[in-house]
mmCIF file of C-alpha atoms in Angstrom:
data_model
loop_
_atom_site.group_PDB
_atom_site.id
_atom_site.type_symbol
_atom_site.label_atom_id
_atom_site.label_comp_id
_atom_site.label_asym_id
_atom_site.label_seq_id
_atom_site.Cartn_x
_atom_site.Cartn_y
_atom_site.Cartn_z
ATOM 1 C CA MET A 1167 0.210 0.264 0.022
ATOM 2 C CA VAL A 1168 3.209 2.318 0.588
ATOM 3 C CA GLN A 1169 5.035 1.057 -2.132
ATOM 4 C CA CYS A 1170 5.386 2.989 -5.449
ATOM 5 C CA PRO A 1171 3.464 0.797 -7.965
ATOM 6 C CA ASN A 1172 6.206 1.902 -10.384
ATOM 7 C CA CYS A 1173 9.412 1.620 -8.853
ATOM 8 C CA SER A 1174 8.411 -0.243 -5.428
ATOM 9 C CA LYS A 1175 10.219 2.005 -3.237
ATOM 10 C CA ASP A 1176 8.457 2.964 0.043
ATOM 11 C CA VAL A 1177 6.917 6.176 -0.612
ATOM 12 C CA SER A 1178 5.632 6.714 3.096
ATOM 13 C CA SER A 1179 6.806 9.143 5.989
ATOM 14 C CA HIS A 1180 6.387 10.002 9.183
ATOM 15 C CA THR A 1181 4.157 12.518 10.925
ATOM 16 C CA ALA A 1182 5.278 14.475 13.834
ATOM 17 C CA SER A 1183 3.635 12.469 15.994
ATOM 18 C CA GLY A 1184 4.959 9.163 14.395
ATOM 19 C CA GLY A 1185 2.207 8.149 12.189
ATOM 20 C CA GLU A 1186 2.319 6.826 8.655
ATOM 21 C CA GLN A 1187 1.477 9.024 5.899
ATOM 22 C CA VAL A 1188 1.923 9.359 2.211
ATOM 23 C CA LEU A 1189 2.157 12.554 0.578
ATOM 24 C CA CYS A 1190 0.937 13.715 -2.654
ATOM 25 C CA ASN A 1191 0.051 16.591 -5.233
ATOM 26 C CA LEU A 1192 -3.574 15.764 -5.587
ATOM 27 C CA ASN A 1193 -5.391 17.411 -8.529
ATOM 28 C CA ASN A 1194 -8.499 16.963 -9.300
ATOM 29 C CA GLU A 1195 -12.093 19.390 -9.385
ATOM 30 C CA GLY A 1196 -11.274 21.580 -6.343
ATOM 31 C CA GLY A 1197 -7.631 22.024 -7.533
ATOM 32 C CA LEU A 1198 -4.482 21.095 -6.735
ATOM 33 C CA GLN A 1199 -3.504 20.418 -3.215
ATOM 34 C CA GLU A 1200 -0.147 19.851 -2.256
ATOM 35 C CA GLY A 1201 1.407 17.402 0.421
ATOM 36 C CA PHE A 1202 -2.097 15.883 0.602
ATOM 37 C CA ASP A 1203 -1.946 12.539 2.921
ATOM 38 C CA ILE A 1204 -3.459 10.000 0.435
ATOM 39 C CA LEU A 1205 -2.910 6.871 2.649
ATOM 40 C CA PRO A 1206 -6.346 7.096 4.654
ATOM 41 C CA ILE A 1207 -7.891 7.170 1.213
ATOM 42 C CA LEU A 1208 -5.553 3.779 0.231
ATOM 43 C CA LYS A 1209 -6.546 2.423 3.551
ATOM 44 C CA GLU A 1210 -10.355 2.625 3.179
ATOM 45 C CA GLU A 1211 -10.198 1.565 -0.330
ATOM 46 C CA SER A 1212 -8.245 -1.635 0.417
ATOM 47 C CA TYR A 1213 -10.231 -2.453 3.142
ATOM 48 C CA LEU A 1214 -13.816 -2.180 0.938
ATOM 49 C CA ARG A 1215 -12.155 -4.142 -1.761
ATOM 50 C CA ALA A 1216 -11.991 -6.648 1.101
ATOM 51 C CA PHE A 1217 -15.321 -5.825 2.000
ATOM 52 C CA PRO A 1218 -17.442 -4.305 -0.989
ATOM 53 C CA GLU A 1219 -20.722 -4.592 0.755
ATOM 54 C CA GLU A 1220 -20.070 -2.109 3.548
ATOM 55 C CA ARG A 1221 -19.778 0.776 0.846
ATOM 56 C CA ARG A 1222 -23.278 1.345 1.498
ATOM 57 C CA CYS A 1223 -22.928 1.655 5.085
ATOM 58 C CA ARG A 1224 -20.150 4.219 4.740
ATOM 59 C CA ALA A 1225 -21.722 6.282 2.416
ATOM 60 C CA PHE A 1226 -24.314 6.347 5.103
ATOM 61 C CA LEU A 1227 -21.674 7.430 7.663
ATOM 62 C CA GLU A 1228 -20.753 10.318 4.922
ATOM 63 C CA PHE A 1229 -24.411 11.636 4.380
ATOM 64 C CA CYS A 1230 -24.655 11.545 8.259
ATOM 65 C CA ALA A 1231 -21.665 13.893 8.509
ATOM 66 C CA GLU A 1232 -22.672 16.116 5.524
ATOM 67 C CA GLY A 1233 -26.204 16.113 7.459
ATOM 68 C CA ASP A 1234 -27.893 14.790 3.803
ATOM 69 C CA VAL A 1235 -31.479 13.772 5.335
ATOM 70 C CA GLY A 1236 -32.559 13.207 1.887
ATOM 71 C CA ALA A 1237 -29.393 10.790 1.138
ATOM 72 C CA ILE A 1238 -30.203 9.207 4.258
ATOM 73 C CA LEU A 1239 -34.012 8.370 3.567
ATOM 74 C CA ASP A 1240 -33.127 7.392 -0.061
ATOM 75 C CA LEU A 1241 -30.633 4.943 1.273
ATOM 76 C CA ILE A 1242 -32.813 3.297 4.347
ATOM 77 C CA ASN A 1243 -36.079 3.659 2.094
ATOM 78 C CA GLY A 1244 -34.360 1.862 -1.252
ATOM 79 C CA ASP A 1245 -33.082 -1.039 1.658
ATOM 80 C CA LYS A 1246 -36.777 -1.551 2.216
ATOM 81 C CA GLY A 1247 -37.963 -1.648 -1.264
ATOM 82 C CA GLU A 1248 -35.065 -3.881 -1.970
ATOM 83 C CA ASP A 1249 -35.358 -5.997 0.849
ATOM 84 C CA HIS A 1250 -32.029 -5.906 2.200
ATOM 85 C CA LYS A 1251 -31.643 -3.450 5.094
ATOM 86 C CA ASP A 1252 -29.418 -6.143 6.981
ATOM 87 C CA VAL A 1253 -26.783 -6.978 4.599
ATOM 88 C CA THR A 1254 -25.344 -10.572 4.808
ATOM 89 C CA MET A 1255 -21.811 -11.144 3.958
ATOM 90 C CA SER A 1256 -19.569 -13.911 4.304
ATOM 91 C CA SER A 1257 -16.425 -12.611 6.561
ATOM 92 C CA ASN A 1258 -14.319 -15.816 6.327
ATOM 93 C CA GLU A 1259 -13.065 -18.294 3.950
ATOM 94 C CA GLU A 1260 -15.317 -20.921 5.793
ATOM 95 C CA GLY A 1261 -18.542 -19.274 4.879
ATOM 96 C CA ALA A 1262 -19.248 -17.718 8.201
ATOM 97 C CA ALA A 1263 -21.888 -15.013 7.779
ATOM 98 C CA ARG A 1264 -22.749 -11.690 9.459
ATOM 99 C CA THR A 1265 -25.454 -8.907 8.917
ATOM 100 C CA ILE A 1266 -25.009 -5.501 8.957
ATOM 101 C CA ASP A 1267 -27.657 -3.095 9.956
ATOM 102 C CA VAL A 1268 -26.940 0.183 8.125
ATOM 103 C CA LEU A 1269 -28.442 2.480 10.870
ATOM 104 C CA ARG A 1270 -26.846 1.153 13.874
ATOM 105 C CA TYR A 1271 -22.970 0.481 11.266
ATOM 106 C CA GLN A 1272 -20.073 1.143 13.561
ATOM 107 C CA ASP A 1273 -17.091 2.261 11.338
ATOM 108 C CA PRO A 1274 -14.388 -0.264 11.953
ATOM 109 C CA MET A 1275 -11.954 2.618 10.213
ATOM 110 C CA GLY A 1276 -13.255 5.450 12.267
ATOM 111 C CA SER A 1277 -13.215 4.658 16.085
ATOM 112 C CA LEU A 1278 -16.442 2.144 15.901
ATOM 113 C CA SER A 1279 -18.583 5.442 15.533
ATOM 114 C CA THR A 1280 -21.994 5.440 14.602
ATOM 115 C CA GLY A 1281 -24.241 7.909 12.674
ATOM 116 C CA LEU A 1282 -25.345 9.344 15.511
ATOM 117 C CA HIS A 1283 -21.589 9.638 16.842
ATOM 118 C CA VAL A 1284 -20.834 11.192 13.337
ATOM 119 C CA ALA A 1285 -23.929 13.296 13.409
ATOM 120 C CA ILE A 1286 -22.866 14.856 16.983
ATOM 121 C CA SER A 1287 -19.283 14.968 15.937
ATOM 122 C CA ASN A 1288 -20.365 17.417 12.623
ATOM 123 C CA GLY A 1289 -22.900 19.482 14.381
ATOM 124 C CA ARG A 1290 -25.817 17.885 12.677
ATOM 125 C CA GLU A 1291 -28.933 18.350 14.858
ATOM 126 C CA GLU A 1292 -31.397 17.338 11.904
ATOM 127 C CA ILE A 1293 -29.503 14.313 11.485
ATOM 128 C CA ALA A 1294 -29.151 13.398 15.358
ATOM 129 C CA TRP A 1295 -33.154 13.631 15.459
ATOM 130 C CA LEU A 1296 -33.655 11.454 12.412
ATOM 131 C CA LEU A 1297 -31.566 8.813 14.238
ATOM 132 C CA LEU A 1298 -33.432 9.141 17.051
ATOM 133 C CA PHE A 1299 -36.685 8.346 15.448
ATOM 134 C CA VAL A 1300 -35.611 5.710 12.851
ATOM 135 C CA ALA A 1301 -33.084 3.758 15.092
ATOM 136 C CA SER A 1302 -33.747 4.055 18.786
ATOM 137 C CA SER A 1303 -36.750 3.657 21.371
ATOM 138 C CA LEU A 1304 -37.328 7.230 22.296
ATOM 139 C CA GLU A 1305 -40.988 7.764 22.738
ATOM 140 C CA LEU A 1306 -42.716 10.096 19.858
ATOM 141 C CA HIS A 1307 -44.111 12.683 22.379
ATOM 142 C CA PHE A 1308 -40.422 13.628 23.047
ATOM 143 C CA PHE A 1309 -39.884 14.664 19.565
ATOM 144 C CA PRO A 1310 -40.349 18.856 18.817
ATOM 145 C CA PRO A 1311 -43.760 18.568 16.634
ATOM 146 C CA ASP A 1312 -41.667 20.165 13.735
ATOM 147 C CA VAL A 1313 -39.336 17.404 13.586
ATOM 148 C CA LEU A 1314 -42.600 15.019 13.649
ATOM 149 C CA GLU A 1315 -44.017 16.954 10.768
ATOM 150 C CA ALA A 1316 -40.779 17.120 8.709
ATOM 151 C CA ALA A 1317 -40.541 13.165 9.205
ATOM 152 C CA GLN A 1318 -43.805 13.120 7.714
ATOM 153 C CA ILE A 1319 -43.190 15.260 5.021
ATOM 154 C CA LEU A 1320 -40.067 13.864 3.935
ATOM 155 C CA GLY A 1321 -41.229 10.081 4.155
ATOM 156 C CA ALA A 1322 -39.469 8.887 7.124
ATOM 157 C CA THR A 1323 -40.715 5.775 8.536
ATOM 158 C CA ARG A 1324 -40.305 4.434 12.329
ATOM 159 C CA GLU A 1325 -40.330 0.811 12.542
ATOM 160 C CA GLU A 1326 -41.214 -1.407 15.662
ATOM 161 C CA GLN A 1327 -38.117 -1.347 17.623
ATOM 162 C CA THR A 1328 -38.573 -4.361 19.897
ATOM 163 C CA GLY A 1329 -35.493 -6.582 19.670
ATOM 164 C CA LYS A 1330 -33.383 -3.927 17.911
ATOM 165 C CA VAL A 1331 -30.516 -2.169 19.548
ATOM 166 C CA ASP A 1332 -30.895 0.893 20.569
ATOM 167 C CA ILE A 1333 -28.560 3.379 18.643
ATOM 168 C CA ARG A 1334 -27.851 5.439 21.671
ATOM 169 C CA ILE A 1335 -26.790 2.558 23.779
ATOM 170 C CA LEU A 1336 -23.593 1.985 21.383
ATOM 171 C CA GLU A 1337 -20.368 2.919 22.098
ATOM 172 C CA ASP A 1338 -17.146 3.724 19.988
ATOM 173 C CA SER A 1339 -13.412 2.557 20.598
ATOM 174 C CA SER A 1340 -13.502 5.390 23.297
ATOM 175 C CA HIS A 1341 -16.132 3.395 25.293
ATOM 176 C CA ARG A 1342 -18.067 6.656 24.474
ATOM 177 C CA THR A 1343 -21.883 6.683 23.701
ATOM 178 C CA ALA A 1344 -23.436 9.205 21.645
ATOM 179 C CA GLU A 1345 -24.324 11.083 24.949
ATOM 180 C CA ASN A 1346 -20.618 10.915 26.468
ATOM 181 C CA LEU A 1347 -19.493 12.662 23.122
ATOM 182 C CA ALA A 1348 -22.258 15.498 23.343
ATOM 183 C CA GLN A 1349 -21.195 16.023 26.943
ATOM 184 C CA GLN A 1350 -17.648 16.572 26.107
ATOM 185 C CA LEU A 1351 -18.107 18.507 22.902
ATOM 186 C CA GLY A 1352 -20.685 21.057 24.410
ATOM 187 C CA GLY A 1353 -22.206 23.797 22.555
ATOM 188 C CA VAL A 1354 -25.413 23.282 20.677
ATOM 189 C CA TRP A 1355 -25.697 19.710 22.501
ATOM 190 C CA GLU A 1356 -25.860 20.880 25.823
ATOM 191 C CA SER A 1357 -29.824 21.175 25.708
ATOM 192 C CA TRP A 1358 -29.753 17.670 24.331
ATOM 193 C CA VAL A 1359 -27.637 16.488 27.447
ATOM 194 C CA ARG A 1360 -29.551 18.065 29.780
ATOM 195 C CA SER A 1361 -32.903 16.769 27.949
ATOM 196 C CA GLU A 1362 -31.385 13.361 28.762
ATOM 197 C CA ARG A 1363 -32.970 12.566 25.087
ATOM 198 C CA LEU A 1364 -29.709 10.871 24.123
ATOM 199 C CA ARG A 1365 -29.668 8.502 27.094
ATOM 200 C CA PRO A 1366 -31.227 5.160 26.605
ATOM 201 C CA ILE A 1367 -33.435 5.011 29.938
ATOM 202 C CA MET A 1368 -37.079 5.782 29.530
ATOM 203 C CA ASP A 1369 -37.749 6.735 32.975
ATOM 204 C CA SER A 1370 -35.313 9.459 33.010
ATOM 205 C CA ILE A 1371 -35.911 11.269 29.950
ATOM 206 C CA LEU A 1372 -37.564 14.531 30.162
ATOM 207 C CA PRO A 1373 -39.911 16.227 27.729
ATOM 208 C CA VAL A 1374 -38.639 18.518 24.980
ATOM 209 C CA VAL A 1375 -38.791 22.308 26.007
#
């Protein structure tokens, strides 16, 4: 991965913190970027060649980071129509398989972050509300009326959550739930933490104010 395809020379170098990087001059539609570290892209492409079924999941996380509600709904509604919300894939040569729930996908290359972690990291309140609507057991009367109205207009549907993992329970590689991350970041998420809507304990959740 860090060898030149033409001469096989190791083209990697080290960052100030001791990490590995592959610097290049990248010229694309965004213009020329000098000293661009292309190693993360190479690693992601290598991973996706091994697990191509996860491309949709990673696209989902990108939509969460960008705040693209429409793209997320197109993806999950398309899954329902094509009957492959859970993607079954072979995980080893013996044929053992696992399933991936896109809504609860945890990025193995991004600290096991869920879409909710990603939304919080990028300040995307609208995505956080959407994921609570479609992937948590937060009761409907805790959602603001405008959020429920938007969900109806956009065609977001809520499936029965019994037996499904509440996205608020899932932890990243630093053992942080989405609520823990919101507590660390503060800012716009302070009111979310106070309301406890990110905490999957129904008896302690306060009404939306």
